[in-house]
Coordinates of C-alpha atoms in Angstrom, one line a residue:
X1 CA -11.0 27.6 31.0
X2 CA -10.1 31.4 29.0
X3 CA -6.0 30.5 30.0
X4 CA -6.3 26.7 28.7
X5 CA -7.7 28.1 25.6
X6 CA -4.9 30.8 25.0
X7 CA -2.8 27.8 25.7
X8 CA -4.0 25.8 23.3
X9 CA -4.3 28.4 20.6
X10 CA -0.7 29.7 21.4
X11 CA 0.4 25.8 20.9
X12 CA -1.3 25.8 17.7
X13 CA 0.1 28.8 16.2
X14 CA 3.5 28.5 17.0
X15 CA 4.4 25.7 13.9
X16 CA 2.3 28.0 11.6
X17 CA 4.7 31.2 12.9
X18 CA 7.4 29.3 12.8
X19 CA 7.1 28.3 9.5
X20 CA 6.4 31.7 8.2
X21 CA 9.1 32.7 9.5
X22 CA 11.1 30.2 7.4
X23 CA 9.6 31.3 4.1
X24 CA 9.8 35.0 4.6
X25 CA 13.9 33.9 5.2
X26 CA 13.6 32.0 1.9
X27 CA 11.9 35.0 -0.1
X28 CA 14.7 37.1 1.0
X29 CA 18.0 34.8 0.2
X30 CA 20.3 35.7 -2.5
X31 CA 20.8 32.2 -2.6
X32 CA 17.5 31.3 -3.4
X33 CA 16.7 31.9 -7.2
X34 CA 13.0 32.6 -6.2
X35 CA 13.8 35.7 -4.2
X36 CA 14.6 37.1 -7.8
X37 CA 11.0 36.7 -8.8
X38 CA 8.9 40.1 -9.4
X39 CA 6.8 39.6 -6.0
X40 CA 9.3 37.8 -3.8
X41 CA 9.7 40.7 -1.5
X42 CA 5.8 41.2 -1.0
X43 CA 5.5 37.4 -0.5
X44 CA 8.2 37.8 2.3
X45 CA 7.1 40.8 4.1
X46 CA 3.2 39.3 4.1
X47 CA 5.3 35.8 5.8
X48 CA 7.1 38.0 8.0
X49 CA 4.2 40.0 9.5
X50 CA 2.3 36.5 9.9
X51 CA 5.0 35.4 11.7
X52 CA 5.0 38.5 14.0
X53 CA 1.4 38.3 14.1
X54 CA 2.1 34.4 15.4
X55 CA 4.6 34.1 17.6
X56 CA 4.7 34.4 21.5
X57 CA 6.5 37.1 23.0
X58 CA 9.0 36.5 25.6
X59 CA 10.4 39.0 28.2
X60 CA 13.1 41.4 26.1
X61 CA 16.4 41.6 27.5
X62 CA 17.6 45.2 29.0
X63 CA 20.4 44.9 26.6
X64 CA 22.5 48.0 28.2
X65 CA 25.8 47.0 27.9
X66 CA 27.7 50.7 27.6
X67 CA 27.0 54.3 28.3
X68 CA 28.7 57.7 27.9
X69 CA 30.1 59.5 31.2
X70 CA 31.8 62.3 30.8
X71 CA 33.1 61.5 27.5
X72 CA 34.1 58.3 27.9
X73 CA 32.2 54.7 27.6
X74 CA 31.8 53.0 30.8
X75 CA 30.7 49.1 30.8
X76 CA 27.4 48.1 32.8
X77 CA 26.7 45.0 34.6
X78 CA 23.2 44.1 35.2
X79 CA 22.7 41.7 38.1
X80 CA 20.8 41.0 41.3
X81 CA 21.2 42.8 44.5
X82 CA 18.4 41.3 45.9
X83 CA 16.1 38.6 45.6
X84 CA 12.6 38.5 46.6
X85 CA 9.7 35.9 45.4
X86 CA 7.6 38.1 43.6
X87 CA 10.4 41.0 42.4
X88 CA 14.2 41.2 42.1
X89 CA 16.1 44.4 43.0
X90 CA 18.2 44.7 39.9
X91 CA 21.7 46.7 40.0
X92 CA 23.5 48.4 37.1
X93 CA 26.7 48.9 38.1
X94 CA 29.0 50.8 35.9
X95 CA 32.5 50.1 35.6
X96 CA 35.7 52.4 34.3
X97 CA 39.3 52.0 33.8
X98 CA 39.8 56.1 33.6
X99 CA 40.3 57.3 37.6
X100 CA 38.3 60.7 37.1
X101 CA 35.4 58.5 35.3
X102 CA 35.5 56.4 38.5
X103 CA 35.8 59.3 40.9
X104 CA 33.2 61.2 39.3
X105 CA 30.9 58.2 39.6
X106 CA 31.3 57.9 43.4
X107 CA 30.2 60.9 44.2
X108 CA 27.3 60.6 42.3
X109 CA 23.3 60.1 43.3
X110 CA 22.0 56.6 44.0
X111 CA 18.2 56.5 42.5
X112 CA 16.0 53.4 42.8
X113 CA 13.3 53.2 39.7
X114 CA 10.1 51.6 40.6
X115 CA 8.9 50.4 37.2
X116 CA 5.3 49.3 37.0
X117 CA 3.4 46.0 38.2
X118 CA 0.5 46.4 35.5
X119 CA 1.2 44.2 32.8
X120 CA 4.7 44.7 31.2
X121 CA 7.6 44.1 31.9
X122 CA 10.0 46.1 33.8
X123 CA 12.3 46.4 30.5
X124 CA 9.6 48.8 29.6
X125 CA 12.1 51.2 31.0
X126 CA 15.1 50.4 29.5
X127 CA 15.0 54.0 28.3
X128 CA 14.4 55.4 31.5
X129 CA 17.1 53.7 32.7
X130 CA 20.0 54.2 30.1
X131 CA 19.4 57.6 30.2
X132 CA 19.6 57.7 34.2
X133 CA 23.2 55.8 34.2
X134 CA 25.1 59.1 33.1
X135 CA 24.7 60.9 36.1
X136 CA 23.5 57.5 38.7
X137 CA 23.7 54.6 40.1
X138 CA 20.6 53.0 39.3
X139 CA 18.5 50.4 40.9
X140 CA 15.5 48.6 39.4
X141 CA 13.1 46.6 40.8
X142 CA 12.0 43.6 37.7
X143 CA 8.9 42.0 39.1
X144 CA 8.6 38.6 38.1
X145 CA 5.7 36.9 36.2
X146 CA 3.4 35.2 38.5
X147 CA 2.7 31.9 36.4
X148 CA 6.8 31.6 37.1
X149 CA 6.1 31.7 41.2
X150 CA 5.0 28.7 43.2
X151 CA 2.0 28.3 45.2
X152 CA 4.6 27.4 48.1
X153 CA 5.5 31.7 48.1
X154 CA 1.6 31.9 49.5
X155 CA -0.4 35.0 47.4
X156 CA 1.3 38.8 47.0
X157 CA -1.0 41.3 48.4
X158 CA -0.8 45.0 47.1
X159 CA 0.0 45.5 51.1
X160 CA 3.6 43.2 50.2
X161 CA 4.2 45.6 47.2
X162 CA 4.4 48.6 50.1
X163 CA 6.6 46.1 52.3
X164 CA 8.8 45.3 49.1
X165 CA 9.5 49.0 48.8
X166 CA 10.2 49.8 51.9
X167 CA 12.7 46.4 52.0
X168 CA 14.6 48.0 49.1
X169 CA 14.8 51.5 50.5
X170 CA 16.2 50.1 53.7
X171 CA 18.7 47.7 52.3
X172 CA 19.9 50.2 49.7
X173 CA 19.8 53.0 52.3
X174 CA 17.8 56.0 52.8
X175 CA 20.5 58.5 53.6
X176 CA 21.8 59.1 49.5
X177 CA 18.7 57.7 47.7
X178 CA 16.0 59.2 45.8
X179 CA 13.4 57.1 44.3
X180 CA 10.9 57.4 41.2
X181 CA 8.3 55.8 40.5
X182 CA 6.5 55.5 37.3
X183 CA 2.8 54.8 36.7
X184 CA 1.4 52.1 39.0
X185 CA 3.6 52.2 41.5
X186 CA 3.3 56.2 42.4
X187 CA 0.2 54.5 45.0
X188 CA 2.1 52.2 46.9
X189 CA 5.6 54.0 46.9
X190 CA 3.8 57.0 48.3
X191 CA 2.4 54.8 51.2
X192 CA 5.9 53.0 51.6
X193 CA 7.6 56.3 52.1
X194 CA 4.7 57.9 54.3
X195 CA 4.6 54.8 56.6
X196 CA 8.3 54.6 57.3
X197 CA 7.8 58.7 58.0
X198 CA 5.3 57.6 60.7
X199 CA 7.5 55.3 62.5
X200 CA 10.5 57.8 62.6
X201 CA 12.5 55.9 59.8
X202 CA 14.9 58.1 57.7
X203 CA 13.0 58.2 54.3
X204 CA 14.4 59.0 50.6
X205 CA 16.3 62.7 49.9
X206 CA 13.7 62.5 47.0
X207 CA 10.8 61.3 45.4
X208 CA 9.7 61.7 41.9
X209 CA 6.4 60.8 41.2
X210 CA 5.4 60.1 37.1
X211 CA 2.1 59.4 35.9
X212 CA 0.8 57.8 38.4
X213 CA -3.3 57.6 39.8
X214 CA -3.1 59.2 43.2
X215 CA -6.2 60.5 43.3
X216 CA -7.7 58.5 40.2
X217 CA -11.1 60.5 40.7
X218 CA -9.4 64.0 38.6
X219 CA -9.8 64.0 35.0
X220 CA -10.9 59.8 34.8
X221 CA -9.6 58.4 31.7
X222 CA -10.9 55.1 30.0
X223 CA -9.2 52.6 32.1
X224 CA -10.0 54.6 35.5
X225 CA -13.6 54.3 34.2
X226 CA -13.9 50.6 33.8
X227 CA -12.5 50.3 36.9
X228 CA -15.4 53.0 38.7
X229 CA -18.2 51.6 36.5
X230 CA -17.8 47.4 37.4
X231 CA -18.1 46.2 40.6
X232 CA -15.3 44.4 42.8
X233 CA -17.1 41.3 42.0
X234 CA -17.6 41.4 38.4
X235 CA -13.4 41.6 38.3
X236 CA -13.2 38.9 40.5
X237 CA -15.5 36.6 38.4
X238 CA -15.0 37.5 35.1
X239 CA -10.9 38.4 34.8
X240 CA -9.0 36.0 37.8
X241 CA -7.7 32.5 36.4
X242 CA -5.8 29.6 37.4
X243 CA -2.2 29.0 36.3
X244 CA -2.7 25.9 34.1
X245 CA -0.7 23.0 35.0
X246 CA 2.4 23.1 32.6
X247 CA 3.8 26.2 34.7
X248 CA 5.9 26.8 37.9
X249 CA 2.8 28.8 39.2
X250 CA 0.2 26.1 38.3
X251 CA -3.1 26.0 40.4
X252 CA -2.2 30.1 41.0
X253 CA -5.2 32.7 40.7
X254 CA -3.8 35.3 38.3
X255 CA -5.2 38.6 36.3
X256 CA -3.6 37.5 33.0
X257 CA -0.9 39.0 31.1
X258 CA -3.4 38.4 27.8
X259 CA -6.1 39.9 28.6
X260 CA -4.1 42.8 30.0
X261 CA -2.6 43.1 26.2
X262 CA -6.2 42.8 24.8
X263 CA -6.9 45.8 27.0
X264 CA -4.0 47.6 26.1
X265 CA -5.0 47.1 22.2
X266 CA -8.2 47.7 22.4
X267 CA -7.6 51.5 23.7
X268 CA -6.5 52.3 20.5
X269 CA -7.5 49.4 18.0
X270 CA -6.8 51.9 14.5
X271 CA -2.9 52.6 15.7
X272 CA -2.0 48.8 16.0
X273 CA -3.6 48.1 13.0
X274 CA -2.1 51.6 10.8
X275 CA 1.2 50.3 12.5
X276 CA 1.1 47.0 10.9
X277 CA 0.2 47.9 7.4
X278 CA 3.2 50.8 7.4
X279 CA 5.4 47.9 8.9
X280 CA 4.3 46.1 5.6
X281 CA 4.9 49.0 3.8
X282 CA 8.2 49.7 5.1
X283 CA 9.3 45.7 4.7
X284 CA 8.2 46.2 0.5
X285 CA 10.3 49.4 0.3
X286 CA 13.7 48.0 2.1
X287 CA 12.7 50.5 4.7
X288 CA 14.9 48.6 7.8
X289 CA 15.4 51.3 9.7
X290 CA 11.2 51.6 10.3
X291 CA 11.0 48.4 10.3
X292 CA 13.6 47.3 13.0
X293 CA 12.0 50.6 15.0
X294 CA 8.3 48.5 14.3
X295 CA 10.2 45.3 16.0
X296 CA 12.1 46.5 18.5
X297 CA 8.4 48.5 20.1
X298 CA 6.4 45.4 19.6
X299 CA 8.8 42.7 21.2
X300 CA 8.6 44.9 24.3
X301 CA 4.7 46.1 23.8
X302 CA 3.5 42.4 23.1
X303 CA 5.1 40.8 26.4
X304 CA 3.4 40.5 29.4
X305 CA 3.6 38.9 32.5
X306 CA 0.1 37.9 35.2
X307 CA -0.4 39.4 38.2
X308 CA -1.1 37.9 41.4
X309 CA -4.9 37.5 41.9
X310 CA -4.9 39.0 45.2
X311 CA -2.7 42.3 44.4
X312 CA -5.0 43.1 41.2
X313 CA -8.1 43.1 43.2
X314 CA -6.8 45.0 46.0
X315 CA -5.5 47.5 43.8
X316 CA -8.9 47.9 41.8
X317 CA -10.0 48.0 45.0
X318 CA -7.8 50.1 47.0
X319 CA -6.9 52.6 43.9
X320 CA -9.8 52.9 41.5
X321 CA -13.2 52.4 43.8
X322 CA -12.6 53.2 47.0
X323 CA -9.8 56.3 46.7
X324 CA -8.3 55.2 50.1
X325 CA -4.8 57.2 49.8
X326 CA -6.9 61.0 48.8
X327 CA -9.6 59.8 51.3
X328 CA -7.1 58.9 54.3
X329 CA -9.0 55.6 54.9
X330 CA -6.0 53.4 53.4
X331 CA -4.9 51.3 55.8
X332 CA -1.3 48.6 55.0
X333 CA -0.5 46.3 57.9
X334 CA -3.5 48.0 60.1
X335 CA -1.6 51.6 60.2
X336 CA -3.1 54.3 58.7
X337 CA -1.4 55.9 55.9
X338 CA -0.8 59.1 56.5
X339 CA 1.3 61.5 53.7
X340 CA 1.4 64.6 55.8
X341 CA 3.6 62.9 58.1
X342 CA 6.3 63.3 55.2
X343 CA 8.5 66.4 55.7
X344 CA 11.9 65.4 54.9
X345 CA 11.7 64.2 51.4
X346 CA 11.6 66.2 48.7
X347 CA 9.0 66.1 46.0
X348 CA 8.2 66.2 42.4
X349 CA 5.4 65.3 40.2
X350 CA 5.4 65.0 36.5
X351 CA 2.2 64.4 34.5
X352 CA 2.0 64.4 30.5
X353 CA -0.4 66.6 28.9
X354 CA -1.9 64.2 26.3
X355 CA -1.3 60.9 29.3
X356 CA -5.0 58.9 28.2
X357 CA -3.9 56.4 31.3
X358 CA -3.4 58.5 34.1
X359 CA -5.5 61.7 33.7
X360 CA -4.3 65.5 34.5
X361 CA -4.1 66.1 37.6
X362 CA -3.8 62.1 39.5
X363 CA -0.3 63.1 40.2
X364 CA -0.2 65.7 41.1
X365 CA -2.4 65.3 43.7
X366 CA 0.7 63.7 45.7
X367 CA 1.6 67.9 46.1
X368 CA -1.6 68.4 48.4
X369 CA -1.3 65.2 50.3
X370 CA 2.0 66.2 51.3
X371 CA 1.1 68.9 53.4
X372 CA 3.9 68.2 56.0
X373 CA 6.7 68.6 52.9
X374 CA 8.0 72.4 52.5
X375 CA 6.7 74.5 49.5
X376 CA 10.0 75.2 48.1
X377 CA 10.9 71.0 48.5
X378 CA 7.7 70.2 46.4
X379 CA 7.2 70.7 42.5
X380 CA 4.7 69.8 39.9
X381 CA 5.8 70.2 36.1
X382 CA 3.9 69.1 33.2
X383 CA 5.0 67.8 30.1
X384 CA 3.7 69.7 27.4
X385 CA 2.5 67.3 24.2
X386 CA 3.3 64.0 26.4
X387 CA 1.5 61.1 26.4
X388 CA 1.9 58.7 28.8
X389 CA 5.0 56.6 27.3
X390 CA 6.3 60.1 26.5
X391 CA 7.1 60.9 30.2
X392 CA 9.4 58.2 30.3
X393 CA 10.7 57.1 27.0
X394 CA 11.6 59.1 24.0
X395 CA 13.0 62.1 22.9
X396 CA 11.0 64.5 25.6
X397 CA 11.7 62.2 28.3
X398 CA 15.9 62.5 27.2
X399 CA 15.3 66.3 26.2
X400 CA 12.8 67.6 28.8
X401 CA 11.6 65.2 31.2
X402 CA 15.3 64.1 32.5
X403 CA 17.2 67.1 32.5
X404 CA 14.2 68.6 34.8
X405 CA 14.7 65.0 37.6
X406 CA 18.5 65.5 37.5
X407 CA 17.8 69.5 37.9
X408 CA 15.8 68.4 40.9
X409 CA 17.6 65.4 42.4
X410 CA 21.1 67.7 42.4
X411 CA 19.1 70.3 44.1
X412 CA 18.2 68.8 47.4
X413 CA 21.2 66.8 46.6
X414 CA 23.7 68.8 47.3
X415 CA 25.7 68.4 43.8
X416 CA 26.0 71.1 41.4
X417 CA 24.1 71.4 38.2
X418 CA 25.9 73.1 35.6
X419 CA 28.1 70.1 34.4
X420 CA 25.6 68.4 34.1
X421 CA 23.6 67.6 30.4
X422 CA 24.2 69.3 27.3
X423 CA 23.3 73.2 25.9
X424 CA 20.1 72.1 24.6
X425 CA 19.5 70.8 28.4
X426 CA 20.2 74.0 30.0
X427 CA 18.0 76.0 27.8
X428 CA 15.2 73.8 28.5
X429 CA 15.6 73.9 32.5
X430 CA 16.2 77.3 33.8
X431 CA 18.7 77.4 36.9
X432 CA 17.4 77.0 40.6
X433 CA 17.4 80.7 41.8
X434 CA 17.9 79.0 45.3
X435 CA 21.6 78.2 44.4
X436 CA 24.4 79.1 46.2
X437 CA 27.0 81.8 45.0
X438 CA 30.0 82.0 45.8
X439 CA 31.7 85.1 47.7
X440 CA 35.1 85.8 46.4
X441 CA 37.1 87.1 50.0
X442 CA 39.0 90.3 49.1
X443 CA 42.5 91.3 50.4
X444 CA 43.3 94.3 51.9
X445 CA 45.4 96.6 50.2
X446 CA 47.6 97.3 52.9
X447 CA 48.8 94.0 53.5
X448 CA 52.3 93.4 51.8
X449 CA 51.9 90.5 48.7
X450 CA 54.7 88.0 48.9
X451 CA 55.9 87.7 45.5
X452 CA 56.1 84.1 44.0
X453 CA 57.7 82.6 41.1
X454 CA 55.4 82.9 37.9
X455 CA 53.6 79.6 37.0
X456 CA 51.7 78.5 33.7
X457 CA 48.2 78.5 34.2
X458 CA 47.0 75.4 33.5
X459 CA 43.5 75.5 31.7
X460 CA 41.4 72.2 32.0
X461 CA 39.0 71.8 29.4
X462 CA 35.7 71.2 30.6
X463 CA 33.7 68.0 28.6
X464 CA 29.6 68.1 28.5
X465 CA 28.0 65.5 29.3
X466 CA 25.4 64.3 26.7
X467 CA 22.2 63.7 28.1
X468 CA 21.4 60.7 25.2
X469 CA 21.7 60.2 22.0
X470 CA 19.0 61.2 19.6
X471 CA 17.7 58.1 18.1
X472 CA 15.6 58.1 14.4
X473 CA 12.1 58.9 15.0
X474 CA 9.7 57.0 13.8
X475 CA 5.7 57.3 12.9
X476 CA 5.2 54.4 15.3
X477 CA 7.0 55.6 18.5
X478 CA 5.5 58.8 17.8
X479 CA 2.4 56.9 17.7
X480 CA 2.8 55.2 20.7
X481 CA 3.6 57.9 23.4
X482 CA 0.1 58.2 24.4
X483 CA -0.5 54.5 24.7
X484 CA -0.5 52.3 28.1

């Protein structure tokens, strides 16, 4: 009955948000003689904050349409590689005209990003990913909204999430890939990779885990909590709905995308609010800079998608009561998962200092599980003054959270890091004291030079990659780093 009534309510708020919309336009036209009036410009920013306040949110676009590789702006295309019910394996290809551009580019890593299946949309990481392009060819996996999926694709257990991954690894190949995983999905990626260890599969050069509740029992935030304190059945009969009827995924049991956003607000009720009111603020001053930063955070922020039923259960289950993975009771398919048996893939996990979602020291766990991985293959790092968004979006993720993966990635690799990143990314991440150097072979003296006809040296100018490009910061991204 709660989805019908968010129906309903979204059906009768949409004329009203429309039409705010309208009059804030009209308060704002030269053309209009009343936008010359002494309070037109308060009259349109309170319309236009209604009409944000109003109006449903649909999935943003990635919107990536160029990037900078070594000095140069290569075209992406974003399309499909592969198509699965629940989730489609997206592919960012980049294309040049310039032949070292293009040559460079082959030789570089392939990384598959595992974005999150809690809520938002995969988009979420359009920052992750822009920043990735420079240096790789990036792989996404954009799980789809399950009121969009029909009852005819059966229900998506947190056991297909494993399968998925393991589906991409395979078909995108193990041999040159290194995946990351951000937030959610560090649980089930760590099982996908441990399984295929188990049954002799080649598994990724690397992965990087972010964020993510390994062992959700170290340093329990708020949402960890609600998850220890309710029991299985009071999610089950108090947060699972049905589809209603006016949707490809009618008659299917879902955690809602809405009540997942009430969740996500509630966390930190005095931001959103002191958010809105500077957005106001920023509207009556001609601030459009703030502004458009407000817009551009809050069309991605405000747009969820559901969840299969069965999946968010089993992962409340699986993740937040029972601590299967750290216990070594989890079992996908009926085999055990077992992380020790990992010992060709490297490791690294990153954690945020200030993360409120996934505590210090859920991450990292993945370091002790992995007992069958090397010491000098595994690595935790921590992001000092991170919140969670902050390991993955934002000027610490472009200035110290990236050049540290990349550092990593080249490392076990096999791909030199010095031209690679700018000065400030160097000074940030010291050098690998494991690298190679090179031994220059000496020539006797006794042996007779042949003398050859002097040539001009050529000199070929080096050009440094930039790492991104520094975008205005706002009070609200600020704000937001530590939010879910």
């Amino acid at each position: 009955m709660l989805y019908q009534l968010q129906e309903f309510n979204r059906a009768l708020l949409e004329p009203l948000s429309s039409w705010a919309q309208t009059t804030a336009k009209t308060f704002i036209n030269p053309n209009n003689p009343l936008s010359y009036s002494p309070n037109s410009q308060r009259l349109a920013a309170g319309y236009e904050l209604l009409y944000r306040l109003g109006k449903e949110y649909e999935k943003p676009d990635f919107g990536i349409r160029t990037i900078e590789v070594l000095g140069k702006k290569v075209t992406i295309n974003e399309f499909s590689a592969l198509t699965k019910p629940f989730c489609n394996l997206m592919r960012f290809k980049r294309f040049s005209d310039d032949v070292d551009v293009i040559k460079a580019m082959k030789k570089e890593p392939i990384v598959l990003v595992v974005a999150p299946l809690s809520g938002h949309h995969s988009s979420l990481l359009r920052d992750t990913v822009s920043v990735l392009l420079q240096n790789h060819k990036v792989y996404l996996t954009d799980w789809i909204d399950a009121r969009l999926v029909p009852m005819s694709e059966g229900k998506f257990h947190l056991d297909d999430y494993v399968y998925y991954i393991q589906e991409f690894i395979r078909f995108i190949g193990a041999d040159n890939l290194h995946v990351i995983s951000v937030c959610q999905p560090t649980v089930p990626v760590l099982a996908a990779i441990s399984l295929m260890a188990s049954n002799g599969e080649k598994t990724p050069v690397t992965m990087t885990m972010m964020g993510g509740p390994i062992d959700a029992r170290k340093s329990p935030t708020a949402v960890n909590s609600l998850a220890m304190k309710k029991s299985f059945e009071w999610f089950e009969n108090n947060v699972i709905y049905t589809v209603p009827p006016n949707h490809p995924g009618a008659g299917r049991k879902v955690y809602p995308g809405f009540l997942q956003h009430a969740g996500f607000v509630a966390m930190n009720p005095d931001r959103h609010l002191s958010s809105h009111w500077d957005y106001f603020k920023d509207l009556l001053k001609g601030d459009s800079l703030d502004a458009e930063a407000h817009r551009k955070f809050y069309n991605e922020y405000n747009a969820v998608l559901d969840m299969d039923s069965a999946y968010y259960l089993e992962t409340i289950k699986t993740v937040f009561q029972e601590f299967a993975l750290p216990q070594g009771t989890w079992k996908v398919g009926g085999q055990l998962v077992r992380p020790q048996d990992i010992k060709k893939t490297a490791l690294l996990a990153i954690e945020g200092e200030l993360d409120d979602i996934s505590g210090s020291g859920q991450t990292a766990a993945a370091l002790e599980l992995c007992a069958g991985i090397p010491k000098n293959h595994k690595e935790g790092f921590e992001v000092k003054g991170a919140g969670h968004y902050g390991i993955f979006s934002g000027r610490r993720w472009r200035e110290i959270v990236y050049p540290k993966i990349t550092e990593f990635i080249r490392k076990h690799h096999g791909t030199p890091t010095k031209q690679l990143g700018s000065k400030k990314t160097t000074e940030v991440i010291k050098p690998s004291t494991q690298r190679a150097t090179l031994k220059k072979k000496a020539v006797p003296l006794a042996t007779p030079v042949k003398k050859t006809p002097a040539r001009k040296s050529v000199v070929k100018p080096t050009v440094a990659k930039k790492v991104a490009t520094k975008l205005t910061r706002t009070k609200l991204i600020s704000a937001s780093r530590s939010k879910a």
